[in-house]
Short mmCIF file of C-alpha atoms in Angstrom, two decimals:
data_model
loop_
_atom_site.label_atom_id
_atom_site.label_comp_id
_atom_site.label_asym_id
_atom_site.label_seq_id
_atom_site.Cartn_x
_atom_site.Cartn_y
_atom_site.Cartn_z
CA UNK A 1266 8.23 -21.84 -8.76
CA UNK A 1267 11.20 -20.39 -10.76
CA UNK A 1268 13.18 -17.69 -9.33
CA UNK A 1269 12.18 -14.07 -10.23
CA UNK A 1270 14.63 -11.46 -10.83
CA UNK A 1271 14.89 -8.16 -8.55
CA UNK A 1272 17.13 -5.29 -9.60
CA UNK A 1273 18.92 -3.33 -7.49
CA UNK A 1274 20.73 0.16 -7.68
CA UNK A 1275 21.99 1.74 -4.72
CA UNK A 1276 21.24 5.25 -4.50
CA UNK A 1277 25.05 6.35 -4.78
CA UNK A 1278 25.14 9.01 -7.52
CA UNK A 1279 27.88 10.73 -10.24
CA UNK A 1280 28.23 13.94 -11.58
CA UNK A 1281 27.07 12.62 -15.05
CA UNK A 1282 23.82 10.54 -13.19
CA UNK A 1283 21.63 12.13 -10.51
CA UNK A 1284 19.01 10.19 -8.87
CA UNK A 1285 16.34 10.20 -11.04
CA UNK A 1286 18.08 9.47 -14.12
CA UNK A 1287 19.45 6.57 -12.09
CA UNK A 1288 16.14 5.26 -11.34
CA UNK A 1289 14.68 5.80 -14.49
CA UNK A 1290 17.79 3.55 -15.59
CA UNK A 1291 16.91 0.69 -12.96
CA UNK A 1292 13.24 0.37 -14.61
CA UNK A 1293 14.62 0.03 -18.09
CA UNK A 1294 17.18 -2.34 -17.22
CA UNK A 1295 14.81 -4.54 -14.96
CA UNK A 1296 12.60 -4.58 -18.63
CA UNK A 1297 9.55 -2.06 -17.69
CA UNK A 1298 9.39 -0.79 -21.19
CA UNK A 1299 8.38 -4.88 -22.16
CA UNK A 1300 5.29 -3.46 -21.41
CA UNK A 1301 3.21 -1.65 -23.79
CA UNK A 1302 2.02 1.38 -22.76
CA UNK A 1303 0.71 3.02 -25.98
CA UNK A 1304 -2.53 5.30 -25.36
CA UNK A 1305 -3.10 2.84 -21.90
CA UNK A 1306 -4.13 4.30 -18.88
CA UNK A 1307 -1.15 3.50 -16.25
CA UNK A 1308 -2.00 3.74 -12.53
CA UNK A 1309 0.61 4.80 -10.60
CA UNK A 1310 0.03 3.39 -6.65
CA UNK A 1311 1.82 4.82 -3.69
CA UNK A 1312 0.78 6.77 -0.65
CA UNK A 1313 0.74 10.25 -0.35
CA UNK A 1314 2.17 10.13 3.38
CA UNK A 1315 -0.31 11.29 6.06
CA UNK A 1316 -0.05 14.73 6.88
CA UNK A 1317 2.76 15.56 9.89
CA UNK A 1318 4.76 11.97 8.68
CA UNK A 1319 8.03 13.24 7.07
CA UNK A 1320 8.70 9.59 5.77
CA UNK A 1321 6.62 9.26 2.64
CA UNK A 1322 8.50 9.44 -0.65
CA UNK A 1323 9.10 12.65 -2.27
CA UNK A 1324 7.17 13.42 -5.47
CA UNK A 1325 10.49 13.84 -7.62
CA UNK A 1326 9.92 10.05 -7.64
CA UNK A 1327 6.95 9.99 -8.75
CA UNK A 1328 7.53 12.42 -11.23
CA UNK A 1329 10.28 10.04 -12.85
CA UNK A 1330 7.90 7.40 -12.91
CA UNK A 1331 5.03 9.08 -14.72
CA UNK A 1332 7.71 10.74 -17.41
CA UNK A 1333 8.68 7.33 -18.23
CA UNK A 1334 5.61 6.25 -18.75
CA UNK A 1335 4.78 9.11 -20.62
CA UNK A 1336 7.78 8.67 -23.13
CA UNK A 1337 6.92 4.80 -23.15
CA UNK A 1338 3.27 6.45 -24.35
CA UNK A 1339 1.06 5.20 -21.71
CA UNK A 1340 -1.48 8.04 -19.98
CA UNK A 1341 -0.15 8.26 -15.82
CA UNK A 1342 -1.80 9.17 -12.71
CA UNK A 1343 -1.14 9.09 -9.20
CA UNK A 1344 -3.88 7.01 -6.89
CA UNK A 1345 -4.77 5.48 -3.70
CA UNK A 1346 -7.90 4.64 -1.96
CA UNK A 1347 -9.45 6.74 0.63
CA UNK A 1348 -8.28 5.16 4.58
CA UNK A 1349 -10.83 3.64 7.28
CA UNK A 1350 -9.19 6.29 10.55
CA UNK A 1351 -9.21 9.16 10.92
CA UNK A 1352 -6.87 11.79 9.55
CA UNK A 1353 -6.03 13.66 6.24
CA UNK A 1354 -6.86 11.19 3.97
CA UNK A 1355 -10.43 9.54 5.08
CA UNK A 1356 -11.97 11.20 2.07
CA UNK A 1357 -11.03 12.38 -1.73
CA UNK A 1358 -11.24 15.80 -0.74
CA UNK A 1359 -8.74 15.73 2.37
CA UNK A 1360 -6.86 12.91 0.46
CA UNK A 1361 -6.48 15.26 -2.24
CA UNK A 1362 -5.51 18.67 -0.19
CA UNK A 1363 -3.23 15.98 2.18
CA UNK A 1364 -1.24 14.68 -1.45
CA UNK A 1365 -0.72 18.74 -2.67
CA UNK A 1366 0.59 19.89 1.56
CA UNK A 1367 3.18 17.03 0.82
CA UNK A 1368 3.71 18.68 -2.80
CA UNK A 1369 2.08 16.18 -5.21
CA UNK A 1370 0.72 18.27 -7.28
CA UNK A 1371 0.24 17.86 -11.00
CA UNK A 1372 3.18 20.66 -11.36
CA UNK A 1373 5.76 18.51 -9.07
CA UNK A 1374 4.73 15.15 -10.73
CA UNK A 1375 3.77 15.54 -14.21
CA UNK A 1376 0.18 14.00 -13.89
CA UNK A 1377 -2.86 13.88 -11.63
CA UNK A 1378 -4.08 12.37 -8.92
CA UNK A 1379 -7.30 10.57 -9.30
CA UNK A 1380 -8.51 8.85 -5.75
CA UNK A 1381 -9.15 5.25 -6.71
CA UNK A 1382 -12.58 4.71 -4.49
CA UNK A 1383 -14.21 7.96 -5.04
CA UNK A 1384 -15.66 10.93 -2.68
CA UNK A 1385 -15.95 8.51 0.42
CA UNK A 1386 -14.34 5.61 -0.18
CA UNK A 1387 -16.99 4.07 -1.24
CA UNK A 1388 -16.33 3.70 -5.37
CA UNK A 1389 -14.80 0.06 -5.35
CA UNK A 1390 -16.01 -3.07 -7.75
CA UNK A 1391 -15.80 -6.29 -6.60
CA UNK A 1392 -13.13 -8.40 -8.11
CA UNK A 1393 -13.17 -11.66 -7.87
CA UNK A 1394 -10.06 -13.78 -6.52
CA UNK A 1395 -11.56 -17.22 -5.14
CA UNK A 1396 -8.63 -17.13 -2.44
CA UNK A 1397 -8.89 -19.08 1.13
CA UNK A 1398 -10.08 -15.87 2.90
CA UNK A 1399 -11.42 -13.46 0.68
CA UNK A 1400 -13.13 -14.37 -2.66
CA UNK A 1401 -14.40 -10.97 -3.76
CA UNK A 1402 -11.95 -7.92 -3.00
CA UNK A 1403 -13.23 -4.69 -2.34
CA UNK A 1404 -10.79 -2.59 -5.20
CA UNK A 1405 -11.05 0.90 -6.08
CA UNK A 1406 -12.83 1.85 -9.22
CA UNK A 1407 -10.21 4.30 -10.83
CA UNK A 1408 -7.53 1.81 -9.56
CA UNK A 1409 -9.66 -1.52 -11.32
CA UNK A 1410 -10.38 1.00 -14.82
CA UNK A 1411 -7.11 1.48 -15.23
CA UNK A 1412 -5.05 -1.25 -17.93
CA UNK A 1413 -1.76 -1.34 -16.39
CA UNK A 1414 -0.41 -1.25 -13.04
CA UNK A 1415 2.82 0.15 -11.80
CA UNK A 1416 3.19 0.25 -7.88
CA UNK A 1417 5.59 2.90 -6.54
CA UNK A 1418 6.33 1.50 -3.18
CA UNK A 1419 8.25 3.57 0.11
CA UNK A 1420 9.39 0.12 2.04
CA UNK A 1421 9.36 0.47 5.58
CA UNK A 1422 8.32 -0.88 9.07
CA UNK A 1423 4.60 -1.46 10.05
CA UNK A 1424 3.22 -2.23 13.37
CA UNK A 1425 0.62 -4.95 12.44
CA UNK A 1426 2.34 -5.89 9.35
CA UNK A 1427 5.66 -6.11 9.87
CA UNK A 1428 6.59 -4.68 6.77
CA UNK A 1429 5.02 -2.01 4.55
CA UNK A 1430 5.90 -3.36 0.77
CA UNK A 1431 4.74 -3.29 -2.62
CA UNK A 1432 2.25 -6.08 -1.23
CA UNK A 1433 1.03 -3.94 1.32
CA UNK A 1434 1.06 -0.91 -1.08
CA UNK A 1435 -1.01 -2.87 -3.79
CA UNK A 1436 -3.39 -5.15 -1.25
CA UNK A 1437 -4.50 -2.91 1.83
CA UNK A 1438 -3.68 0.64 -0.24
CA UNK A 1439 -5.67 -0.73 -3.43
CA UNK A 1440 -9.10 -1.75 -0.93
CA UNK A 1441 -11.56 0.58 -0.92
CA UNK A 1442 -12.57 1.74 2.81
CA UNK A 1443 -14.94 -1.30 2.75
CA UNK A 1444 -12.03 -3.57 1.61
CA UNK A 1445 -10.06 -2.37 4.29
CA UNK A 1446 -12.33 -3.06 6.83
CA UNK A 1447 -12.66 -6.89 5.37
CA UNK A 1448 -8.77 -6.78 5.40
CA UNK A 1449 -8.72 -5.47 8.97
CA UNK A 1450 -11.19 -7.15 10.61
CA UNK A 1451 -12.12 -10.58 11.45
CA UNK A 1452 -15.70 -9.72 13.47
CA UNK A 1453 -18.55 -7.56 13.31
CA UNK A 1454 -18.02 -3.34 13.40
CA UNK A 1455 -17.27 -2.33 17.29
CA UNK A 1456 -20.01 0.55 18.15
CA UNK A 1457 -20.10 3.50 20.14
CA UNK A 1458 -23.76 3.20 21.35
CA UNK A 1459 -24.11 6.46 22.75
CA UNK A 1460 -24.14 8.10 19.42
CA UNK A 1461 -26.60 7.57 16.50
CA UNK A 1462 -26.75 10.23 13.80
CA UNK A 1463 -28.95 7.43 11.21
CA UNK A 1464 -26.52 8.10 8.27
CA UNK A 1465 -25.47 4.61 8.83
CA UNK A 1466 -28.95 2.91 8.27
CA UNK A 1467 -29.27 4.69 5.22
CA UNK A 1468 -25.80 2.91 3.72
CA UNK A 1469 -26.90 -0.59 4.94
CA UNK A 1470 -28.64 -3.18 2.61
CA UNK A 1471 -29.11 -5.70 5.64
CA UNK A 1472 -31.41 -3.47 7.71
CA UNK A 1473 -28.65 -4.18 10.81
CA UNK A 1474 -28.73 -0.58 12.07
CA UNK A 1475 -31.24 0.42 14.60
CA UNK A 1476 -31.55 3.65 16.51
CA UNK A 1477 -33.82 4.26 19.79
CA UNK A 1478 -33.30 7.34 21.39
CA UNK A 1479 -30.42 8.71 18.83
CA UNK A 1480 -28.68 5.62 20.74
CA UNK A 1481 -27.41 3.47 17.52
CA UNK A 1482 -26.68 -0.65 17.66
CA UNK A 1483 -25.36 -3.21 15.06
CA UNK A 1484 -27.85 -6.73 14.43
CA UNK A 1485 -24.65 -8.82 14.33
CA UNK A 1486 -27.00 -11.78 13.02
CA UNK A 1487 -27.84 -9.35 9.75
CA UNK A 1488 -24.62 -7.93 9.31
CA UNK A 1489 -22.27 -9.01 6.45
CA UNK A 1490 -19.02 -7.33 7.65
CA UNK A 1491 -18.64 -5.04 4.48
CA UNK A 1492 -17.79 -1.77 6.21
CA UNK A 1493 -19.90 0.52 4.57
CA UNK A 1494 -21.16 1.99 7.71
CA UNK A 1495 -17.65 2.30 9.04
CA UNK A 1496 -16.80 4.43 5.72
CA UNK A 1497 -20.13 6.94 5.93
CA UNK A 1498 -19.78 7.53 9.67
CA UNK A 1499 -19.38 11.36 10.27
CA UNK A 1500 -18.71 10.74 14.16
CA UNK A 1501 -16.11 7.77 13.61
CA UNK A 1502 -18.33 5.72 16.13
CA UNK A 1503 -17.87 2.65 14.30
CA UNK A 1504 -14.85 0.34 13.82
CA UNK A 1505 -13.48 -2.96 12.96
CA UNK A 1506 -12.54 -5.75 15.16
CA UNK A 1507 -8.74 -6.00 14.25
CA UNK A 1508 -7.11 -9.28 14.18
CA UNK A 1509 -4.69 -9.48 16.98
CA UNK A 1510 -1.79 -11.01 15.22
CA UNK A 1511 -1.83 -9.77 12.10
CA UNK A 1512 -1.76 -13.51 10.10
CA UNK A 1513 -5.29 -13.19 8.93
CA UNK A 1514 -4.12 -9.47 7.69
CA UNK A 1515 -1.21 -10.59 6.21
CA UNK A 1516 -2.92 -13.07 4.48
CA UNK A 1517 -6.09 -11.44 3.12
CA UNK A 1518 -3.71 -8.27 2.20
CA UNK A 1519 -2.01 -10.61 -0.17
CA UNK A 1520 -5.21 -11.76 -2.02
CA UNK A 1521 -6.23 -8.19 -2.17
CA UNK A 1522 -2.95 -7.35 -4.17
CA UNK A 1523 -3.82 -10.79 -6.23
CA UNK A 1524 -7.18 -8.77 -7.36
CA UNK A 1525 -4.84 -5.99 -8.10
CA UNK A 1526 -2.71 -7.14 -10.28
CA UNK A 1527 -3.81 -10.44 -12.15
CA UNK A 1528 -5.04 -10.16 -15.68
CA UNK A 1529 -3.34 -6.96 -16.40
CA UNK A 1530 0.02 -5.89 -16.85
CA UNK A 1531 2.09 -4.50 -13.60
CA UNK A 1532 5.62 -3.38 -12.76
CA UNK A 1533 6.83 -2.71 -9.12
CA UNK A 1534 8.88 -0.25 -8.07
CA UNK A 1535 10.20 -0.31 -4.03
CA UNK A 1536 12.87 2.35 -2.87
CA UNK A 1537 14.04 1.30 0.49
CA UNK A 1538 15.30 4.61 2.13
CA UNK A 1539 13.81 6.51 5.24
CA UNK A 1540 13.21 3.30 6.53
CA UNK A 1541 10.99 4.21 9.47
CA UNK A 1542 9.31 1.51 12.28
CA UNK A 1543 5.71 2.63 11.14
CA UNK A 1544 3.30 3.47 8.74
CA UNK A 1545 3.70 6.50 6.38
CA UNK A 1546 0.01 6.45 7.91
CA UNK A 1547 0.76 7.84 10.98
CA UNK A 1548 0.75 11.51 11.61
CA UNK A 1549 4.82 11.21 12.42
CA UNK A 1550 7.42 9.16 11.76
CA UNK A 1551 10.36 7.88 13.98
CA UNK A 1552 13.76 7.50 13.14
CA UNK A 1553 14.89 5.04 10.32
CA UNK A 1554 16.02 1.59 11.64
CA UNK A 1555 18.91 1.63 9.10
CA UNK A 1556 20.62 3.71 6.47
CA UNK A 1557 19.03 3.39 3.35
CA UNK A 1558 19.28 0.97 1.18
CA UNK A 1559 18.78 1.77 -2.44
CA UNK A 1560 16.44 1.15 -5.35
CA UNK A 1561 14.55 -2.02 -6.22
CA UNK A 1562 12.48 -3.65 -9.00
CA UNK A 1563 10.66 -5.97 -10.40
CA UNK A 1564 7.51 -7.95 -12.65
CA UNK A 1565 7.18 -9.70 -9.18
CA UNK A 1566 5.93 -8.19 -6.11
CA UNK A 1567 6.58 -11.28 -3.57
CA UNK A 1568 10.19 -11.27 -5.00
CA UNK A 1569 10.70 -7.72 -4.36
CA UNK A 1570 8.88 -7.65 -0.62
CA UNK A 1571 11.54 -10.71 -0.22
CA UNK A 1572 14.73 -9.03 -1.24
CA UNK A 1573 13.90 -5.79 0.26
CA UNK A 1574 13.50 -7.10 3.73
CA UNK A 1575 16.30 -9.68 3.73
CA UNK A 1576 18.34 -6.85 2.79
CA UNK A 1577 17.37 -4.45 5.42
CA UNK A 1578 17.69 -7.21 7.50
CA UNK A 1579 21.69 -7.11 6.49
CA UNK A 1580 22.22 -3.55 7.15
CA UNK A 1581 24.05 -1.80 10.58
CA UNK A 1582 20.80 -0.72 12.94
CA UNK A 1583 20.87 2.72 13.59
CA UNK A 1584 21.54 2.69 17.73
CA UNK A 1585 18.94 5.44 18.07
CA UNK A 1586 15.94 3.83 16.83
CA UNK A 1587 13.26 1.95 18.53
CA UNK A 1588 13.55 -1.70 19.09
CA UNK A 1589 11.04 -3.75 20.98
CA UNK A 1590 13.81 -6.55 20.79
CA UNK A 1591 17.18 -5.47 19.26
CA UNK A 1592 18.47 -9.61 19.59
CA UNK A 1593 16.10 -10.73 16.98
CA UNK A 1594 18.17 -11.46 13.59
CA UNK A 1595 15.56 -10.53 11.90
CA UNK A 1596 15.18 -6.22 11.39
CA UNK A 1597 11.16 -6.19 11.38
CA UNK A 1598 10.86 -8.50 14.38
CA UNK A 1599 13.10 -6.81 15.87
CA UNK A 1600 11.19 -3.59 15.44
CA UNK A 1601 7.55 -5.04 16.06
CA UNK A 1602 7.53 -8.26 17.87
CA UNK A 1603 4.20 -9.74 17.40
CA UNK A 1604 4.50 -9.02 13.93
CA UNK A 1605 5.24 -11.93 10.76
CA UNK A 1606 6.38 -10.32 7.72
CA UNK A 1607 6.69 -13.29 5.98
CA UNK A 1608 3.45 -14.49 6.06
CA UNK A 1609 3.02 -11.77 3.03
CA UNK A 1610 5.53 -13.45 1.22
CA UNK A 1611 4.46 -16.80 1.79
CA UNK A 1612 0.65 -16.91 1.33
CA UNK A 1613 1.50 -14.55 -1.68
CA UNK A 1614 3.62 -17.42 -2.95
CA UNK A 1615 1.08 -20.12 -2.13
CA UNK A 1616 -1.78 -18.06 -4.50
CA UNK A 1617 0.11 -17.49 -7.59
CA UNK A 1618 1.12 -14.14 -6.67
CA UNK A 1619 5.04 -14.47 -7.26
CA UNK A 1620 7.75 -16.32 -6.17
CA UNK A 1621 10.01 -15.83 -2.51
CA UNK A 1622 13.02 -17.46 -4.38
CA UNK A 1623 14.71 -14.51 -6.13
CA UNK A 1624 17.93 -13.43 -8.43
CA UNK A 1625 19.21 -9.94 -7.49
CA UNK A 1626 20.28 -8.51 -10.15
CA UNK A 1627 22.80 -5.38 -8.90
CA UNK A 1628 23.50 -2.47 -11.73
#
C-alpha cells in the first residue's frame, strides 16, 4: 500500500496567526476542501470529555472545524454515541447536559450536538463490514445518516488501548452502547444475580432473561452477545466480559471505524496536546506524558494514528507522570504495559482501512 500523507503544524503561533486560524490552515493545506460539502450533512466526531476530566479538547476547536465546513457549505454537527459505564454520558440526556458543563454548546461551537445512537444508546443500524471479527457493526443512526465524516480526534493514552486515536475516536466512539459491548467483550454479559428489576427481559429478542424471586439470570445458550440488556439496565447489574489484552479490542475497534468511514467521504483531524495516560472517559485526568505536540491531518486515519504516536514516542517524558515502565522505547508501553497500540494500526492496514507507511508533510 502506497504511503499516505499526514500534515503537521505545531501549535507555535504569530501575532498575525492565532491557533485557530492556524488549524483551519492545516485542513486546507492537507486538501479537506477536495471534499464537497455543498448542502451535505457533515458529522463532526469527538468526545465531549467526561465530566471532572480536564483533558478533553476545548470547543474553540470544534468551533473552527464546523465554520469551515460551514464556509465549504456543508451542514455540521457535533456527535458521539451514548457509553456502556456509568457516568455523565450513559444517555442523550446526561450526554447532552455533560457536552454544555464542558461548554459545547451551540453558542461556543457554531452547531449542535445531535447524539448519534439516540435516548439510550440504543438508535444504531447495522452496517455491514464482512471483517475477521465483526461482520455487522453496531453504528449510531445520526452518525450512519450523515454523508460525510470528519473525525476531530484529542490523541492520548488509554489503558486497554494503548492509544486513544482517530481509530479509537471513529471505531469504539462511533458503536452504539450495543456495539460497544461487541467491541468490549469477548463472552456472555457478567450478572449481578441479586438484582432483577425485568426491564431487561423486555429488551431481549432471545427470551435469555429469567427472573425468580426479583433474582435475574442470563441463558448463556440463548444469548447472542448484543448488549442490549447491558444498555437498558437502570441498576448497571449487567456487564461485559472484557478481553484481557486488549488484541481482540484493538482489532474489532478497527473494523468498527471501517463501518464508519467506507463508502462516504471522511477527513481526520488529531491534535496531540494534553496528552494524558487515560481516557478523556474517566472522571479525571493525570498529568500529560509529554509536552504537546501539535496539529495533525489527514484522508487516512491509520496514517495519522501512526504518525501521532511515533511522534509522541520522540518527545522528552515529562518526569512527573505515571509510568508503569519508563525503559520501554516506546511512550504508550511505557505508560500501559499490557497494552499494543499497534495492533490498531496494523489490522486497520490489513482491512483496507489505510496505510501505516506515511509522508509527513510539516507546514
Amino acid at each position: 500500500m502506497a504511503a499516505s500523507k499526514v500534515y503537521f503544524t505545531t501549535f507555535h503561533t504569530t501575532l498575525e496567526e492565532n491557533i485557530q486560524q492556524k488549524l483551519s490552515r492545516l485542513l486546507l493545506t492537507a486538501g479537506m476542501d477536495q471534499i464537497d460539502f455543498k448542502n451535505r450533512y457533515v458529522a463532526i466526531k469527538m468526545h465531549f470529555g467526561e465530566p471532572g476530566n480536564l483533558a478533553y479538547l476545548r470547543p474553540n476547536y470544534a468551533k473552527t472545524v464546523a465554520d469551515l465546513v460551514r464556509q465549504l457549505g456543508g451542514k455540521p454537527f457535533l456527535t458521539d454515541c451514548n457509553t456502556l459505564y456509568v457516568g455523565g454520558r450513559k444517555n442523550a440526556l446526561d450526554h447532552i447536559e455533560s457536552a454544555y458543563v464542558n461548554g459545547f454548546t451551540p453558542y461556543t461551537t457554531g452547531c449542535h450536538i445531535i447524539i448519534a445512537d439516540g435516548l439510550k444508546g440504543l438508535d444504531d443500524v447495522a452496517v455491514p463490514v464482512d471483517g475477521e471479527y465483526v461482520k455487522n457493526a453496531r453504528i449510531g443512526r445520526a452518525l450512519m445518516d450523515a454523508d460525510i465524516v470528519i473525525s476531530l480526534t484529542h490523541f492520548k493514552g488509554h489503558e486497554a488501548t494503548g492509544i486513544g486515536g482517530t481509530i479509537k475516536n471513529l471505531g469504539m466512539g462511533g458503536g452504539s452502547r450495543a456495539g460497544k459491548k461487541e467491541m468490549h467483550a469477548d463472552g456472555k454479559p457478567a450478572v449481578n444475580e441479586s438484582i432483577g428489576c425485568g426491564a431487561c427481559r423486555k429488551i431481549c429478542a432471545h427470551d435469555a432473561p429469567t427472573i425468580e424471586n426479583r433474582k435475574m439470570h442470563i441463558d448463556t445458550n440463548k444469548c447472542v452477545g448484543c448488549g442490549r440488556c447491558i444498555a437498558v439496565c437502570p441498576m448497571d447489574a449487567i456487564e461485559g466480559v472484557c478481553d484481557p489484552d486488549g488484541h481482540l479490542l484493538n482489532c474489532k475497534m478497527a473494523e468498527y471505524a471501517k463501518a464508519v468511514v467506507q463508502g462516504r467521504p471522511s477527513f481526520h483531524i488529531s491534535l496531540a496536546m494534553d496528552i494524558s495516560p487515560n481516557c478523556d472517559c474517566h472522571p479525571e485526568n493525570d498529568v500529560p506524558v509529554i509536552p504537546n505536540v501539535g496539529m495533525f491531518a489527514s484522508f487516512d486515519p491509520v496514517a495519522l494514528d501512526e504518525a501521532c504516536a511515533e511522534m509522541c514516542s520522540r518527545m522528552p517524558r515529562n518526569p512527573n507522570a505515571a509510568f508503569e515502565d519508563a525503559s520501554s522505547d516506546d511512550l504508550f508501553h511505557a505508560v500501559h504495559t499490557v497494552t499494543h497500540w499497534q495492533d490498531q494500526t496494523e489490522h486497520g492496514e490489513k482491512i483496507g482501512l489505510g496505510s501505516r507507511e506515511y509522508e509527513l508533510i510539516e507546514i
